Amino acid sequence: MELMNKVVIITGAGTGVGRAAAIKLAAEGAKVVINYNQSEKEAHKVVNEIKQNGGIAIAYKANVANEKEVKELVSQTVQTFGSIDGLVNNASITAQIAMDDLDAVTDDIWDSLFNVNVKGMFYCIKAVVPYMKKQHFGAIVNMGSVAGMTGIGSSIPYAATKSAIHTMTKSLAIALAPSIRVNSISPGAVETRWWAGNEEKMYQLTGELPLQRISTPDDIAEAIVFQLTQKSITGQVFTIDNGQTL
């Protein structure tokens, strides 16, 4: 789809990949909704930056794990802009737990990660689908991870949620075709605040990657724009990892 004047909701858009995607989409002429849960100050900074560059954006607080709040986010978006053309499901949380420490993986951790990373994405999709179906048009991008492909990540529950996202993407692509396209991005290491305090480990990883670089949020944002605009792809999981999974 052409992005000019299209309305796109981006969850978790106050920082990192979500922020980069919002700025890039706005630069292409999209009207963006900056969703946040805890990063209020950062979200409003993104809105101000977009507006200063001549773009259109609003910030809206909603916890994606709360279906009522998600419905309100979508309803407010439609009231403000009149439609919803794109959804970038970027909001996600993790838990830093050694892969072999099974006792540390509590029910609370399983529930919190699945509630945000998987059910939260589903709530967002479920809320926008009626509007997209009504206009016979829409594009959705779900943020996965190479952890969902390799099983190696910040924790076993995190890897499991990302694998679930990849599979859910394929299921929804079938269920919502032909009017709505659903795709996923599976990033490797990305230089975001998740590496805070572990920069040395990040730099060590760089040397082990075939392309000898860590992706930036802008790298992932470019792929998000592609998935939103390319009309011939659906049900695809794009791996962007500088050769990490090789």
mmCIF file of C-alpha atoms in Angstrom:
data_model
loop_
_atom_site.group_PDB
_atom_site.id
_atom_site.type_symbol
_atom_site.label_atom_id
_atom_site.label_comp_id
_atom_site.label_asym_id
_atom_site.label_seq_id
_atom_site.Cartn_x
_atom_site.Cartn_y
_atom_site.Cartn_z
ATOM 1 C CA MET A 1 0.000 0.000 0.000
ATOM 2 C CA GLU A 2 1.050 3.592 -0.455
ATOM 3 C CA LEU A 3 1.749 5.131 2.940
ATOM 4 C CA MET A 4 0.660 8.693 2.200
ATOM 5 C CA ASN A 5 -2.267 9.540 4.526
ATOM 6 C CA LYS A 6 -2.574 5.935 5.688
ATOM 7 C CA VAL A 7 -3.268 5.403 9.406
ATOM 8 C CA VAL A 8 -0.875 3.069 11.211
ATOM 9 C CA ILE A 9 -0.886 2.014 14.871
ATOM 10 C CA ILE A 10 2.522 1.060 16.277
ATOM 11 C CA THR A 11 2.549 -0.615 19.675
ATOM 12 C CA GLY A 12 5.492 -0.050 21.987
ATOM 13 C CA ALA A 13 6.534 2.905 19.846
ATOM 14 C CA GLY A 14 8.192 5.112 22.453
ATOM 15 C CA THR A 15 11.632 3.543 22.086
ATOM 16 C CA GLY A 16 13.786 1.275 19.948
ATOM 17 C CA VAL A 17 12.385 -0.365 16.851
ATOM 18 C CA GLY A 18 8.895 1.027 17.455
ATOM 19 C CA ARG A 19 10.234 4.566 17.600
ATOM 20 C CA ALA A 20 12.304 4.096 14.441
ATOM 21 C CA ALA A 21 9.316 2.626 12.605
ATOM 22 C CA ALA A 22 7.062 5.493 13.664
ATOM 23 C CA ILE A 23 9.505 8.127 12.459
ATOM 24 C CA LYS A 24 10.114 6.332 9.157
ATOM 25 C CA LEU A 25 6.406 5.765 8.478
ATOM 26 C CA ALA A 26 5.579 9.377 9.287
ATOM 27 C CA ALA A 27 8.324 10.522 6.916
ATOM 28 C CA GLU A 28 6.568 8.504 4.207
ATOM 29 C CA GLY A 29 3.345 10.417 4.885
ATOM 30 C CA ALA A 30 1.540 8.007 7.212
ATOM 31 C CA LYS A 31 -0.516 9.203 10.166
ATOM 32 C CA VAL A 32 0.938 7.299 13.097
ATOM 33 C CA VAL A 33 -0.445 6.373 16.493
ATOM 34 C CA ILE A 34 2.355 5.998 19.038
ATOM 35 C CA ASN A 35 1.146 3.437 21.539
ATOM 36 C CA TYR A 36 2.970 3.125 24.855
ATOM 37 C CA ASN A 37 2.378 1.600 28.251
ATOM 38 C CA GLN A 38 5.202 2.812 30.501
ATOM 39 C CA SER A 39 7.332 5.016 28.218
ATOM 40 C CA GLU A 40 5.072 8.088 28.298
ATOM 41 C CA LYS A 41 7.827 10.699 28.158
ATOM 42 C CA GLU A 42 9.587 8.906 25.301
ATOM 43 C CA ALA A 43 6.338 8.466 23.355
ATOM 44 C CA HIS A 44 5.557 12.174 23.477
ATOM 45 C CA LYS A 45 9.113 12.933 22.371
ATOM 46 C CA VAL A 46 8.512 10.775 19.285
ATOM 47 C CA VAL A 47 5.264 12.621 18.564
ATOM 48 C CA ASN A 48 6.996 15.990 18.905
ATOM 49 C CA GLU A 49 9.848 14.917 16.629
ATOM 50 C CA ILE A 50 7.399 13.760 13.964
ATOM 51 C CA LYS A 51 5.388 16.963 14.175
ATOM 52 C CA GLN A 52 8.522 19.105 13.979
ATOM 53 C CA ASN A 53 9.347 17.328 10.715
ATOM 54 C CA GLY A 54 5.900 18.057 9.310
ATOM 55 C CA GLY A 55 4.334 14.687 10.069
ATOM 56 C CA ILE A 56 1.132 13.685 11.836
ATOM 57 C CA ALA A 57 1.181 11.652 15.057
ATOM 58 C CA ILE A 58 -0.584 11.158 18.356
ATOM 59 C CA ALA A 59 0.420 9.228 21.483
ATOM 60 C CA TYR A 60 -1.970 6.873 23.254
ATOM 61 C CA LYS A 61 -1.426 4.841 26.425
ATOM 62 C CA ALA A 62 -2.654 1.247 26.418
ATOM 63 C CA ASN A 63 -1.427 -2.020 27.875
ATOM 64 C CA VAL A 64 -1.729 -4.492 24.987
ATOM 65 C CA ALA A 65 -2.258 -7.322 27.486
ATOM 66 C CA ASN A 66 -5.547 -5.666 28.476
ATOM 67 C CA GLU A 67 -8.145 -6.256 25.751
ATOM 68 C CA LYS A 68 -10.373 -3.424 26.966
ATOM 69 C CA GLU A 69 -7.526 -0.926 26.686
ATOM 70 C CA VAL A 70 -6.664 -2.243 23.222
ATOM 71 C CA LYS A 71 -10.246 -1.735 22.053
ATOM 72 C CA GLU A 72 -10.149 1.823 23.386
ATOM 73 C CA LEU A 73 -6.854 2.460 21.573
ATOM 74 C CA VAL A 74 -8.349 1.308 18.278
ATOM 75 C CA SER A 75 -11.629 3.148 18.830
ATOM 76 C CA GLN A 76 -9.788 6.394 19.609
ATOM 77 C CA THR A 77 -7.661 5.957 16.501
ATOM 78 C CA VAL A 78 -10.750 5.628 14.310
ATOM 79 C CA GLN A 79 -12.402 8.620 15.988
ATOM 80 C CA THR A 80 -9.296 10.720 15.373
ATOM 81 C CA PHE A 81 -8.287 9.646 11.878
ATOM 82 C CA GLY A 82 -11.342 7.866 10.455
ATOM 83 C CA SER A 83 -9.723 4.537 9.615
ATOM 84 C CA ILE A 84 -6.967 2.042 10.376
ATOM 85 C CA ASP A 85 -4.833 0.845 7.478
ATOM 86 C CA GLY A 86 -1.821 -0.687 9.180
ATOM 87 C CA LEU A 87 -0.804 -2.249 12.487
ATOM 88 C CA VAL A 88 2.748 -2.822 13.687
ATOM 89 C CA ASN A 89 2.670 -5.200 16.657
ATOM 90 C CA ASN A 90 5.960 -4.224 18.239
ATOM 91 C CA ALA A 91 5.206 -4.181 21.995
ATOM 92 C CA SER A 92 7.060 -6.984 23.734
ATOM 93 C CA ILE A 93 8.652 -7.902 27.050
ATOM 94 C CA THR A 94 11.311 -10.383 28.079
ATOM 95 C CA ALA A 95 12.805 -12.086 31.120
ATOM 96 C CA GLN A 96 16.544 -12.586 31.514
ATOM 97 C CA ILE A 97 16.855 -16.176 32.772
ATOM 98 C CA ALA A 98 19.643 -18.673 32.074
ATOM 99 C CA MET A 99 18.405 -21.259 29.610
ATOM 100 C CA ASP A 100 19.251 -24.153 31.939
ATOM 101 C CA ASP A 101 17.657 -22.597 35.044
ATOM 102 C CA LEU A 102 14.241 -24.249 34.783
ATOM 103 C CA ASP A 103 13.313 -23.575 38.398
ATOM 104 C CA ALA A 104 13.497 -19.820 37.777
ATOM 105 C CA VAL A 105 10.811 -20.029 35.091
ATOM 106 C CA THR A 106 7.736 -19.417 37.214
ATOM 107 C CA ASP A 107 4.077 -19.376 36.237
ATOM 108 C CA ASP A 108 4.086 -15.594 36.615
ATOM 109 C CA ILE A 109 6.866 -15.292 34.040
ATOM 110 C CA TRP A 110 5.114 -17.624 31.599
ATOM 111 C CA ASP A 111 1.848 -15.733 32.004
ATOM 112 C CA SER A 112 3.306 -12.232 31.766
ATOM 113 C CA LEU A 113 5.315 -12.965 28.615
ATOM 114 C CA PHE A 114 2.486 -14.766 26.847
ATOM 115 C CA ASN A 115 -0.053 -12.131 27.903
ATOM 116 C CA VAL A 116 1.959 -9.335 26.275
ATOM 117 C CA ASN A 117 3.903 -10.991 23.490
ATOM 118 C CA VAL A 118 1.255 -13.351 22.116
ATOM 119 C CA LYS A 119 -2.195 -12.576 23.495
ATOM 120 C CA GLY A 120 -1.480 -8.844 23.340
ATOM 121 C CA MET A 121 -0.677 -9.079 19.640
ATOM 122 C CA PHE A 122 -3.816 -11.114 19.059
ATOM 123 C CA TYR A 123 -5.947 -8.557 20.914
ATOM 124 C CA CYS A 124 -4.573 -5.782 18.707
ATOM 125 C CA ILE A 125 -5.203 -7.736 15.531
ATOM 126 C CA LYS A 126 -8.686 -8.761 16.651
ATOM 127 C CA ALA A 127 -9.533 -5.104 17.357
ATOM 128 C CA VAL A 128 -8.380 -3.694 13.995
ATOM 129 C CA VAL A 129 -9.684 -6.471 11.738
ATOM 130 C CA PRO A 130 -13.341 -5.285 11.606
ATOM 131 C CA TYR A 131 -12.244 -1.862 10.344
ATOM 132 C CA MET A 132 -9.808 -3.332 7.831
ATOM 133 C CA LYS A 133 -12.398 -5.823 6.562
ATOM 134 C CA LYS A 134 -14.954 -3.056 6.153
ATOM 135 C CA GLN A 135 -12.604 -1.181 3.838
ATOM 136 C CA HIS A 136 -11.366 -4.441 2.220
ATOM 137 C CA PHE A 137 -7.797 -3.468 2.965
ATOM 138 C CA GLY A 138 -5.146 -3.684 5.670
ATOM 139 C CA ALA A 139 -1.594 -4.757 6.499
ATOM 140 C CA ILE A 140 -0.244 -6.131 9.770
ATOM 141 C CA VAL A 141 3.366 -6.678 10.871
ATOM 142 C CA ASN A 142 4.167 -8.772 13.954
ATOM 143 C CA MET A 143 7.549 -8.483 15.655
ATOM 144 C CA GLY A 144 9.079 -11.902 16.210
ATOM 145 C CA SER A 145 12.699 -12.877 16.884
ATOM 146 C CA VAL A 146 15.381 -15.326 15.831
ATOM 147 C CA ALA A 147 14.904 -16.715 19.349
ATOM 148 C CA GLY A 148 11.632 -18.108 18.036
ATOM 149 C CA MET A 149 13.547 -19.943 15.307
ATOM 150 C CA THR A 150 16.623 -21.166 17.157
ATOM 151 C CA GLY A 151 15.189 -21.594 20.655
ATOM 152 C CA ILE A 152 18.088 -19.529 22.009
ATOM 153 C CA GLY A 153 17.229 -16.234 23.646
ATOM 154 C CA SER A 154 16.964 -14.303 26.874
ATOM 155 C CA SER A 155 14.846 -17.116 28.334
ATOM 156 C CA ILE A 156 12.892 -20.197 27.305
ATOM 157 C CA PRO A 157 9.504 -18.460 27.733
ATOM 158 C CA TYR A 158 10.687 -15.559 25.547
ATOM 159 C CA ALA A 159 11.793 -17.926 22.770
ATOM 160 C CA ALA A 160 8.502 -19.806 23.051
ATOM 161 C CA THR A 161 6.448 -16.617 22.704
ATOM 162 C CA LYS A 162 8.361 -15.559 19.610
ATOM 163 C CA SER A 163 7.884 -18.965 18.005
ATOM 164 C CA ALA A 164 4.174 -18.658 18.740
ATOM 165 C CA ILE A 165 4.144 -15.251 17.014
ATOM 166 C CA HIS A 166 5.689 -16.699 13.862
ATOM 167 C CA THR A 167 3.089 -19.460 13.718
ATOM 168 C CA MET A 168 0.215 -17.115 14.569
ATOM 169 C CA THR A 169 1.328 -14.868 11.716
ATOM 170 C CA LYS A 170 0.938 -17.705 9.229
ATOM 171 C CA SER A 171 -2.432 -18.757 10.654
ATOM 172 C CA LEU A 172 -3.780 -15.209 10.515
ATOM 173 C CA ALA A 173 -2.441 -14.654 6.995
ATOM 174 C CA ILE A 174 -4.604 -17.553 5.866
ATOM 175 C CA ALA A 175 -7.602 -16.562 7.977
ATOM 176 C CA LEU A 176 -7.643 -12.899 6.925
ATOM 177 C CA ALA A 177 -6.795 -13.190 3.222
ATOM 178 C CA PRO A 178 -7.396 -11.757 0.700
ATOM 179 C CA SER A 179 -8.189 -8.317 2.116
ATOM 180 C CA ILE A 180 -5.679 -8.237 4.995
ATOM 181 C CA ARG A 181 -2.004 -9.190 4.754
ATOM 182 C CA VAL A 182 -0.132 -10.432 7.840
ATOM 183 C CA ASN A 183 3.644 -10.783 8.026
ATOM 184 C CA SER A 184 6.377 -10.935 10.648
ATOM 185 C CA ILE A 185 9.893 -9.644 11.213
ATOM 186 C CA SER A 186 12.377 -11.944 12.969
ATOM 187 C CA PRO A 187 15.314 -9.784 14.055
ATOM 188 C CA GLY A 188 18.597 -11.013 15.427
ATOM 189 C CA ALA A 189 20.528 -8.757 17.770
ATOM 190 C CA VAL A 190 19.399 -5.132 17.535
ATOM 191 C CA GLU A 191 21.143 -2.240 19.269
ATOM 192 C CA THR A 192 18.374 -1.123 21.626
ATOM 193 C CA ARG A 193 18.023 -0.481 25.368
ATOM 194 C CA TRP A 194 17.627 -4.248 25.898
ATOM 195 C CA TRP A 195 21.423 -4.398 25.630
ATOM 196 C CA ALA A 196 21.850 -1.812 28.405
ATOM 197 C CA GLY A 197 24.541 -3.083 30.749
ATOM 198 C CA ASN A 198 25.546 -5.821 28.308
ATOM 199 C CA GLU A 199 27.285 -3.698 25.677
ATOM 200 C CA GLU A 200 30.508 -5.718 25.953
ATOM 201 C CA LYS A 201 28.603 -8.897 25.149
ATOM 202 C CA MET A 202 26.991 -7.144 22.172
ATOM 203 C CA TYR A 203 30.355 -6.078 20.776
ATOM 204 C CA GLN A 204 31.712 -9.613 21.232
ATOM 205 C CA LEU A 205 28.739 -10.960 19.287
ATOM 206 C CA THR A 206 29.468 -8.564 16.422
ATOM 207 C CA GLY A 207 32.724 -10.348 15.627
ATOM 208 C CA GLU A 208 30.936 -13.695 15.402
ATOM 209 C CA LEU A 209 28.388 -12.520 12.831
ATOM 210 C CA PRO A 210 29.122 -12.998 9.116
ATOM 211 C CA LEU A 211 28.329 -9.335 8.393
ATOM 212 C CA GLN A 212 30.193 -8.217 11.535
ATOM 213 C CA ARG A 213 27.563 -5.707 12.579
ATOM 214 C CA ILE A 214 24.580 -5.432 14.924
ATOM 215 C CA SER A 215 21.315 -4.280 13.343
ATOM 216 C CA THR A 216 20.037 -0.821 14.178
ATOM 217 C CA PRO A 217 16.375 -0.002 14.861
ATOM 218 C CA ASP A 218 16.361 1.761 11.469
ATOM 219 C CA ASP A 219 17.340 -1.504 9.744
ATOM 220 C CA ILE A 220 14.280 -3.213 11.198
ATOM 221 C CA ALA A 221 12.068 -0.200 10.488
ATOM 222 C CA GLU A 222 12.979 -0.402 6.806
ATOM 223 C CA ALA A 223 11.785 -4.008 6.727
ATOM 224 C CA ILE A 224 8.542 -3.001 8.454
ATOM 225 C CA VAL A 225 7.900 -0.386 5.773
ATOM 226 C CA PHE A 226 8.548 -3.002 3.098
ATOM 227 C CA GLN A 227 6.102 -5.487 4.606
ATOM 228 C CA LEU A 228 3.429 -2.814 4.919
ATOM 229 C CA THR A 229 3.832 -1.625 1.334
ATOM 230 C CA GLN A 230 4.615 -4.779 -0.663
ATOM 231 C CA LYS A 231 1.267 -6.092 -1.903
ATOM 232 C CA SER A 232 2.418 -9.600 -2.850
ATOM 233 C CA ILE A 233 3.627 -10.932 0.497
ATOM 234 C CA THR A 234 1.626 -12.478 3.315
ATOM 235 C CA GLY A 235 2.321 -15.127 5.934
ATOM 236 C CA GLN A 236 6.066 -14.508 5.694
ATOM 237 C CA VAL A 237 8.641 -14.322 8.486
ATOM 238 C CA PHE A 238 11.609 -12.176 7.420
ATOM 239 C CA THR A 239 14.861 -12.972 9.221
ATOM 240 C CA ILE A 240 17.074 -9.897 9.618
ATOM 241 C CA ASP A 241 20.092 -10.998 11.626
ATOM 242 C CA ASN A 242 23.369 -10.192 9.827
ATOM 243 C CA GLY A 243 23.809 -13.915 9.280
ATOM 244 C CA GLN A 244 23.345 -14.829 12.964
ATOM 245 C CA THR A 245 21.234 -17.919 12.284
ATOM 246 C CA LEU A 246 23.778 -19.225 9.780
#
